[in-house]
Short mmCIF file of C-alpha atoms and ligand atoms in Angstrom, two decimals:
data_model
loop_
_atom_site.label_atom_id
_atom_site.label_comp_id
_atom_site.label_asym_id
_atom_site.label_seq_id
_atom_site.Cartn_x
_atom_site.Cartn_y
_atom_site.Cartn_z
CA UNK L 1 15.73 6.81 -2.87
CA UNK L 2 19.27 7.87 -3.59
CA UNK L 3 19.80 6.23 -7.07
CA UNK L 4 18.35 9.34 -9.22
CA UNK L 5 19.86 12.52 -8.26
CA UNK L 6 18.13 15.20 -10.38
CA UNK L 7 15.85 16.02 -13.08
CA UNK L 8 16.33 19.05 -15.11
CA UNK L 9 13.97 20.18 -17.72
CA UNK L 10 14.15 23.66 -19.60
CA UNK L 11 11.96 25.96 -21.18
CA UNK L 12 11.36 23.60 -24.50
CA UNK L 13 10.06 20.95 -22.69
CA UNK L 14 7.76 22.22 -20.27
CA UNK L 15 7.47 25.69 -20.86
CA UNK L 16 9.83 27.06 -17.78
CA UNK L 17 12.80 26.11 -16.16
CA UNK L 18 12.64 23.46 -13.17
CA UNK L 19 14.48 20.88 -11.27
CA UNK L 20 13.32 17.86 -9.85
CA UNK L 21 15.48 16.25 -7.15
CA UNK L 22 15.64 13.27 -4.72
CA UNK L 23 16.33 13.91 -1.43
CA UNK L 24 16.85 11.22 1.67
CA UNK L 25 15.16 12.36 4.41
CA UNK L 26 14.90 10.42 8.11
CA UNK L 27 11.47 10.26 9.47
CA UNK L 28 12.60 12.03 12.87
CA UNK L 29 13.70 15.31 10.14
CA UNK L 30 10.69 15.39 8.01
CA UNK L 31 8.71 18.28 9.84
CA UNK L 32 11.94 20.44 10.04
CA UNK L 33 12.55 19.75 6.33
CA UNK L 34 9.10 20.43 5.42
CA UNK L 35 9.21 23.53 6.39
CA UNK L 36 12.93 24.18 4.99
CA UNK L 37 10.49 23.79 1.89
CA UNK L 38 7.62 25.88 2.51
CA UNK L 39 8.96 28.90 0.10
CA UNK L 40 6.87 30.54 -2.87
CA UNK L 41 9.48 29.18 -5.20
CA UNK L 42 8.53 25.40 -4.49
CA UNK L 43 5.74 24.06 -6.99
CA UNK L 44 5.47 20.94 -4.73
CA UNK L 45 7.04 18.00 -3.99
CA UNK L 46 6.66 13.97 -3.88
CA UNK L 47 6.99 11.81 -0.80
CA UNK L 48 7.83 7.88 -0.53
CA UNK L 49 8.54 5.32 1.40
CA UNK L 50 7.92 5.58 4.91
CA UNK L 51 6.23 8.91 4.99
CA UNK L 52 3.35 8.89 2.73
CA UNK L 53 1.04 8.67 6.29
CA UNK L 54 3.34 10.25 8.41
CA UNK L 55 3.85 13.69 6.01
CA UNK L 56 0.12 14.80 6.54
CA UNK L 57 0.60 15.48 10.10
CA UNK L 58 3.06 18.96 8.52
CA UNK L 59 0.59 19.44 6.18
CA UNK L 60 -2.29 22.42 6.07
CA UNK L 61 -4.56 20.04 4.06
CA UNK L 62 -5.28 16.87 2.83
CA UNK L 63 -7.56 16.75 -0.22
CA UNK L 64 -9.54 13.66 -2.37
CA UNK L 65 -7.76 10.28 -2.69
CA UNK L 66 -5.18 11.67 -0.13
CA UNK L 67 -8.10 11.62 2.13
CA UNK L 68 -10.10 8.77 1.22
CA UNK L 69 -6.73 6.45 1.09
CA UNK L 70 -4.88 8.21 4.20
CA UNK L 71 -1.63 8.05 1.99
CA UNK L 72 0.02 11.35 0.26
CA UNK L 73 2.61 10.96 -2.67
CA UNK L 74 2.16 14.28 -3.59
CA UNK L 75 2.15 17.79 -1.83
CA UNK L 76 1.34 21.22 -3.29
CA UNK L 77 3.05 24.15 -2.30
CA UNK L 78 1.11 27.37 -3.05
CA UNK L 79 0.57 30.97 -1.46
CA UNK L 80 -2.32 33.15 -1.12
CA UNK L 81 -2.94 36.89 -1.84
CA UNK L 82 -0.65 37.83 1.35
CA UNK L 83 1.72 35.97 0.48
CA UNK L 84 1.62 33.00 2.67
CA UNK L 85 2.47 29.60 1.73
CA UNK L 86 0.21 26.43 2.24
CA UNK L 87 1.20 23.11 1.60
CA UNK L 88 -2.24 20.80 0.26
CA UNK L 89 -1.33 16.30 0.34
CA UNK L 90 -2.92 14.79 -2.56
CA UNK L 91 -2.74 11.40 -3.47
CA UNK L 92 -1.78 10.60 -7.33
CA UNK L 93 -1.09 7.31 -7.29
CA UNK L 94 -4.96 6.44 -7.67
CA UNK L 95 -5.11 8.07 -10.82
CA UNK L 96 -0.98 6.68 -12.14
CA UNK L 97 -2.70 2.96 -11.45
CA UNK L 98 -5.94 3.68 -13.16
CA UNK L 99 -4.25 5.28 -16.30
CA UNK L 100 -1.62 2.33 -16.39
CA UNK L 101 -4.83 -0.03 -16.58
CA UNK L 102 -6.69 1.78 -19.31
CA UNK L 103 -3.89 3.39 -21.13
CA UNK L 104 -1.36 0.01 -21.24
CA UNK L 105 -4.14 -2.65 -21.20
CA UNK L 106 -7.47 -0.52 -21.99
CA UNK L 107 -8.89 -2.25 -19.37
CA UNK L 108 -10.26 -1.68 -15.85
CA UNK L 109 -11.16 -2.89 -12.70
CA UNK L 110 -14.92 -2.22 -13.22
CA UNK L 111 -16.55 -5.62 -12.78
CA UNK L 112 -13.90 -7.31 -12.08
CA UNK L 113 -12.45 -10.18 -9.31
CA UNK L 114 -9.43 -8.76 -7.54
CA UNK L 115 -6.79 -9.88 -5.44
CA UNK L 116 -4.79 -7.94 -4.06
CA UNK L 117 -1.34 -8.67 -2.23
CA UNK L 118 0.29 -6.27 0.02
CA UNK L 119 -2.10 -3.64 2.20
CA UNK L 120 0.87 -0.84 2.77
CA UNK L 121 0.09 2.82 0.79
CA UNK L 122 0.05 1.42 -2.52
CA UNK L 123 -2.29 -1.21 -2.23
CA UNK L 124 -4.63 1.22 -0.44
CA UNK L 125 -4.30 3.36 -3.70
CA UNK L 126 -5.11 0.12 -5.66
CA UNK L 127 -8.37 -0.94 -3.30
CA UNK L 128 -9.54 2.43 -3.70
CA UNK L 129 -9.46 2.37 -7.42
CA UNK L 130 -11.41 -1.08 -7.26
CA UNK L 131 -14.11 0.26 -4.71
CA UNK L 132 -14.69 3.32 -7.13
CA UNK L 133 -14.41 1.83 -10.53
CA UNK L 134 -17.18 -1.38 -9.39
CA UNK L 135 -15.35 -4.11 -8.92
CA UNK L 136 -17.24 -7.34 -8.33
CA UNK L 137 -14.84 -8.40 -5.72
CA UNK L 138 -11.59 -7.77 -3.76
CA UNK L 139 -9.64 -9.88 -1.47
CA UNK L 140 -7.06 -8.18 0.18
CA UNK L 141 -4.29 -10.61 0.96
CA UNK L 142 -1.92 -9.53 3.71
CA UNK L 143 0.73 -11.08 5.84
CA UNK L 144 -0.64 -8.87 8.82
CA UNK L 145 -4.35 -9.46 8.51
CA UNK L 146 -4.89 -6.65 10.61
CA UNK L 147 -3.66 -4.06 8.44
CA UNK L 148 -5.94 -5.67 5.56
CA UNK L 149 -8.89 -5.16 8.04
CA UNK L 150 -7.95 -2.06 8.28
CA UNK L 151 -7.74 -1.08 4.94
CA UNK L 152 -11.04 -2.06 3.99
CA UNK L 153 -12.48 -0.49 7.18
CA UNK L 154 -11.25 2.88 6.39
CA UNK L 155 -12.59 2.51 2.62
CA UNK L 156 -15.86 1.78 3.67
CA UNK L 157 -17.12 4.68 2.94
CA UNK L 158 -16.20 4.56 -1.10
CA UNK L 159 -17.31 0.85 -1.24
CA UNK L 160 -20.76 0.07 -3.23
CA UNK L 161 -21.71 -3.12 -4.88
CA UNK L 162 -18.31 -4.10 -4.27
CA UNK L 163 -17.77 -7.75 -1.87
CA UNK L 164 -14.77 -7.06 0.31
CA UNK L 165 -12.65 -9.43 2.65
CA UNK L 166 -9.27 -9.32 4.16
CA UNK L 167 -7.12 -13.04 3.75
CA UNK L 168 -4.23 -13.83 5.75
CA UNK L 169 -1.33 -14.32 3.37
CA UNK L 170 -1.26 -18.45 4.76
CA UNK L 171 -4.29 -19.52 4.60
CA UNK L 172 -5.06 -22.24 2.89
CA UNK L 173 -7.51 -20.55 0.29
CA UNK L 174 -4.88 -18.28 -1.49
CA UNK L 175 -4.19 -20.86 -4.03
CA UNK L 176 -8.02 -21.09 -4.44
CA UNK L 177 -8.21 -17.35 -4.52
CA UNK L 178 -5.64 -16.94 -7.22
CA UNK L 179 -7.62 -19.18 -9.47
CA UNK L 180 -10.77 -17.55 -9.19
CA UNK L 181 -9.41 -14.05 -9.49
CA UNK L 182 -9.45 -11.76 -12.87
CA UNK L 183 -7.03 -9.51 -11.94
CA UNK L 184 -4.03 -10.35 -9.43
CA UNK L 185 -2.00 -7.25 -8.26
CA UNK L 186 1.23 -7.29 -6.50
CA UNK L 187 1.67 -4.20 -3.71
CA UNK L 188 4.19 -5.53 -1.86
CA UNK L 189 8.14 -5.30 -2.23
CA UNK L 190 8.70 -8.52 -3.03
CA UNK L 191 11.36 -8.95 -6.51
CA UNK L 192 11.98 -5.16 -6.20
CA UNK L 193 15.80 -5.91 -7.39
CA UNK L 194 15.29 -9.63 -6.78
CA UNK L 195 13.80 -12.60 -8.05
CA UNK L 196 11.63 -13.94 -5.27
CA UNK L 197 7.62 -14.01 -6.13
CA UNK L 198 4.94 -13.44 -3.63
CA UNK L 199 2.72 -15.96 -5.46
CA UNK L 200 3.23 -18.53 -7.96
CA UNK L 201 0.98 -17.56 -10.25
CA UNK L 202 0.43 -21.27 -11.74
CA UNK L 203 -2.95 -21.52 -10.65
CA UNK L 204 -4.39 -18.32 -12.25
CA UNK L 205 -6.33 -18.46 -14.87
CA UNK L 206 -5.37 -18.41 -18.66
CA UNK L 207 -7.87 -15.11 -19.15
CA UNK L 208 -6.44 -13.01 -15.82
CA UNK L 209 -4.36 -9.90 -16.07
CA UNK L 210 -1.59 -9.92 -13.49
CA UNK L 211 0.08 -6.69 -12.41
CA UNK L 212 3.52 -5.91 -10.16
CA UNK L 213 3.44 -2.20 -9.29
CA UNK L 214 6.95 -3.32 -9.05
CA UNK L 215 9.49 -1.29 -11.64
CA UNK L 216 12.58 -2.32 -11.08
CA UNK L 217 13.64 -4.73 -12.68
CA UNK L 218 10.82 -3.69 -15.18
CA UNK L 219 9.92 -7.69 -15.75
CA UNK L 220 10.05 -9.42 -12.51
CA UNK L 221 10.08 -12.55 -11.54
CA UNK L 222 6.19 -12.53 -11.26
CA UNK L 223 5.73 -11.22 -14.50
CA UNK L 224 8.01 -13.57 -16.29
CA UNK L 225 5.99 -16.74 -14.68
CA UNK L 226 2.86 -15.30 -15.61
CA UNK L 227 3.98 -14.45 -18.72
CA UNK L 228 5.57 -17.46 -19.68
CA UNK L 229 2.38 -19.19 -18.76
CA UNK L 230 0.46 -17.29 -21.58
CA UNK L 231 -1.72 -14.70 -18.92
CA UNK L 232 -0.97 -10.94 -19.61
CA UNK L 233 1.13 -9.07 -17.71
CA UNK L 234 1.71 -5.57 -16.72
CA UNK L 235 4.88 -3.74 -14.64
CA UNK L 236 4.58 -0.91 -12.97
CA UNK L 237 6.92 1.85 -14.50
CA UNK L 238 3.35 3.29 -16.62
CA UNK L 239 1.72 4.24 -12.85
CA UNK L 240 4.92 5.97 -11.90
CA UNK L 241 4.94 7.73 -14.96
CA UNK L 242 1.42 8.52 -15.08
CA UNK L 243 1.17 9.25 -11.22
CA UNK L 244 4.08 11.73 -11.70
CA UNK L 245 2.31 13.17 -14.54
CA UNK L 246 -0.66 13.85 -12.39
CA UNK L 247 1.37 15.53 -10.03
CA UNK L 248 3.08 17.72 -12.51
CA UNK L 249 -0.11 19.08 -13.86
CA UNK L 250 -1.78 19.37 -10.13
CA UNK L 251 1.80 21.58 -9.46
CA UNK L 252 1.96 23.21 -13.00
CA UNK L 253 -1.60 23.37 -14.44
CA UNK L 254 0.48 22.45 -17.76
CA UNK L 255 0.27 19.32 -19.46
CA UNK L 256 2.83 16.77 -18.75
CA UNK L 257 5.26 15.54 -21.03
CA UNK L 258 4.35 12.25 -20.60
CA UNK L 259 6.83 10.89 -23.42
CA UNK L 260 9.97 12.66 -21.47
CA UNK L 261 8.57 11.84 -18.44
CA UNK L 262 8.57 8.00 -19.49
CA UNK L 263 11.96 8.17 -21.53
CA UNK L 264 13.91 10.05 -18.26
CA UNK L 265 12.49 7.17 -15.79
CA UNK L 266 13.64 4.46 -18.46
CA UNK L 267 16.89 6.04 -18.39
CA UNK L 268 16.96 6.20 -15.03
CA UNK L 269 16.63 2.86 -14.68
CA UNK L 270 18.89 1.67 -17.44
CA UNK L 271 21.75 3.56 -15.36
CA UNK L 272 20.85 1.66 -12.39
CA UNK L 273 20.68 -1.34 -13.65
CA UNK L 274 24.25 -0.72 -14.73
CA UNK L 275 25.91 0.43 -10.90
P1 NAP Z 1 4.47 -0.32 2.32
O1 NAP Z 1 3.47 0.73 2.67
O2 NAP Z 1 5.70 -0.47 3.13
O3 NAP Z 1 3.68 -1.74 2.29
C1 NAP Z 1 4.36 -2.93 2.02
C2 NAP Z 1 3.38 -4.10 1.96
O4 NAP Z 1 4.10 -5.26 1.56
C3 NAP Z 1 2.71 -4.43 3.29
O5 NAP Z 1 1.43 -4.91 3.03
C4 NAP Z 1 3.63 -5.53 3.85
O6 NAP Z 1 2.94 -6.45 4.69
C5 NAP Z 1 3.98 -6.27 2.57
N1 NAP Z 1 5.24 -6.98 2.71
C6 NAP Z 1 6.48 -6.44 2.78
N2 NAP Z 1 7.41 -7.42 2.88
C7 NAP Z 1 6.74 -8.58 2.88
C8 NAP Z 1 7.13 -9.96 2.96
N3 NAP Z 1 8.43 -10.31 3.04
N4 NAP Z 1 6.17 -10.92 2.93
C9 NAP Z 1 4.87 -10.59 2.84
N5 NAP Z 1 4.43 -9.29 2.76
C10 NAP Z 1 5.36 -8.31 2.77
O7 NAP Z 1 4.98 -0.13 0.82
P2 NAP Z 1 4.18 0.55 -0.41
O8 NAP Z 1 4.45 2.00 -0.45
O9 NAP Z 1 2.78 0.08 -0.37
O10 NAP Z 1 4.96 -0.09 -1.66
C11 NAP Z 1 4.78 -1.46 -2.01
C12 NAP Z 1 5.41 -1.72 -3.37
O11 NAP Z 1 4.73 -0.99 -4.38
C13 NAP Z 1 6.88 -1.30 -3.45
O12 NAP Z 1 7.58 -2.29 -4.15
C14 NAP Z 1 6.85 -0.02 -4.25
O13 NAP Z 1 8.03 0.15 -5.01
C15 NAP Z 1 5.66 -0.27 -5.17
N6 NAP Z 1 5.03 0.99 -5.60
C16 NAP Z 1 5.00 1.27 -6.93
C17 NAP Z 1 4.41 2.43 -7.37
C18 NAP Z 1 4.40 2.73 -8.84
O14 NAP Z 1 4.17 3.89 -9.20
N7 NAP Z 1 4.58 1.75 -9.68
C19 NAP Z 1 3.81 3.32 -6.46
C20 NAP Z 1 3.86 3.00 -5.10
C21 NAP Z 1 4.48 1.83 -4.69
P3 NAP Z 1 2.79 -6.21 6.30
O15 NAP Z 1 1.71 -5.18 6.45
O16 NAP Z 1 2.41 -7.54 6.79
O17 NAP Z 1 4.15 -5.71 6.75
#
């Protein structure tokens, strides 16, 4: 996204020498630069913001939660016995929100009441999560109800005892929604770098968990609301660490440093904080 350049890790962290680096590319250049990267050397690479539905059309395959969400954050670059190179989408970010769940809160959504805000990639990582883990129920609130419809039409498939519905972001039930929910999620951009809320997140209850997949700031405004009202609160700098970690291991079959990992994207963010 242009703020962190490059990450270099040698031998005595990970076992070989790499480089991970960020890299701004324009939707119109993403097939030509796809296949600028389609070399044996490549272990894989991660994709953002806006081509996470867009990259699987230059892709040879799409496998599991890449599928079943129709979002890719992660792409594998690997070559056969003659040498030639195939590029597999994957989707990680399923996995990065479960861990943050059970490995910051040692909860999950199994059984729980969930609303969701936002219906973009991430919160199509986050429904799919709540489909497969049981959630009791899931609103998806969205400011284009359509795309909500959507959302839950395409993960119809996954659902099971799970009671879905798609909420316009002004209807009048929201505030009602908020109070009966267990878990509210925010998957929309809103205090990324600022300190607007989607919700006020007075009338949640005292027992909810609320979570902004947001990072940056690492508290936002959200967060400090519901924090300051007593309800526990969780950012989302674990499910970019732990979705990177997935990644890694899908690229590297080696364990992920998950303590670097972490430290690098704090430092990261410290630095641009500071700019
Ligand atoms: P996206 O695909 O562009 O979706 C954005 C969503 O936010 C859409 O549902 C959009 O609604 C809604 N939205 C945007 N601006 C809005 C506004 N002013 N009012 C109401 N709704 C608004 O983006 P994404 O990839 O899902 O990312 C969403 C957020 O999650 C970002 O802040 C991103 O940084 C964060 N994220 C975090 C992680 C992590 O690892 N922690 C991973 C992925 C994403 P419409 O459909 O109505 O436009």
């Amino acid at each position: 996204d242009g703020y962190s350049d490059k990450f270099e890790a040698d031998r005595s962290t990970v076992g070989f020498d790499g480089r991970y680096e960020a890299v701004d590319v324009e939707p119109e250049a993403l097939g030509a630069w796809v296949e600028k990267v389609r070399r044996a050397e490549t272990l894989g690479f991660n994709v953002t913001i806006p081509h996470k539905e867009t990259i699987t059309r230059h892709l040879d395959r799409v496998e599991g939660d890449g599928q079943l969400t129709g979002a890719v954050n992660a792409v594998i670059v690997e070559s056969d016995a003659r040498g030639q190179v195939h590029l597999t989408g994957t989707n990680t970010d399923t996995l990065g929100f479960r861990r943050l769940l059970s490995e910051e809160e040692g909860c999950s959504l199994e059984d729980q009441r969930v609303l969701l805000l936002g219906a973009g990639g991430a919160a199509r990582a986050v429904a799919l999560v709540a489909l497969q883990d049981g959630a009791r129920e899931l609103w998806v609130v969205n400011r284009h109800v359509e795309r909500a419809d959507r959302l839950i039409a395409d993960l119809q498939q996954v659902r099971q005892g799970t009671a879905t519905e798609a909420v316009a972001w002004h209807e009048n039930r929201l505030e009602a929604l908020l109070g009966s929910a267990t878990v509210v999620i925010n998957a929309t951009p809103i205090g990324l770098a600022s300190t607007e809320m989607p919700v006020d997140p007075s009338p949640v209850q005292a027992s909810a968990l609320v979570v902004d997949l947001i990072y940056n700031p690492l508290k936002t405004a959200l967060l400090r609301a519901a924090a300051e009202r007593g309800l526990t609160v969780l950012g989302g700098l674990g499910m970019l660490v732990h979705q990177a970690a997935a990644a890694f291991e899908r690229w590297t079959e080696a364990e992920a440093p998950i303590g670097v990992m972490r430290s690098a994207a704090e430092a990261a963010l410290k630095e641009r904080t500071q700019r």
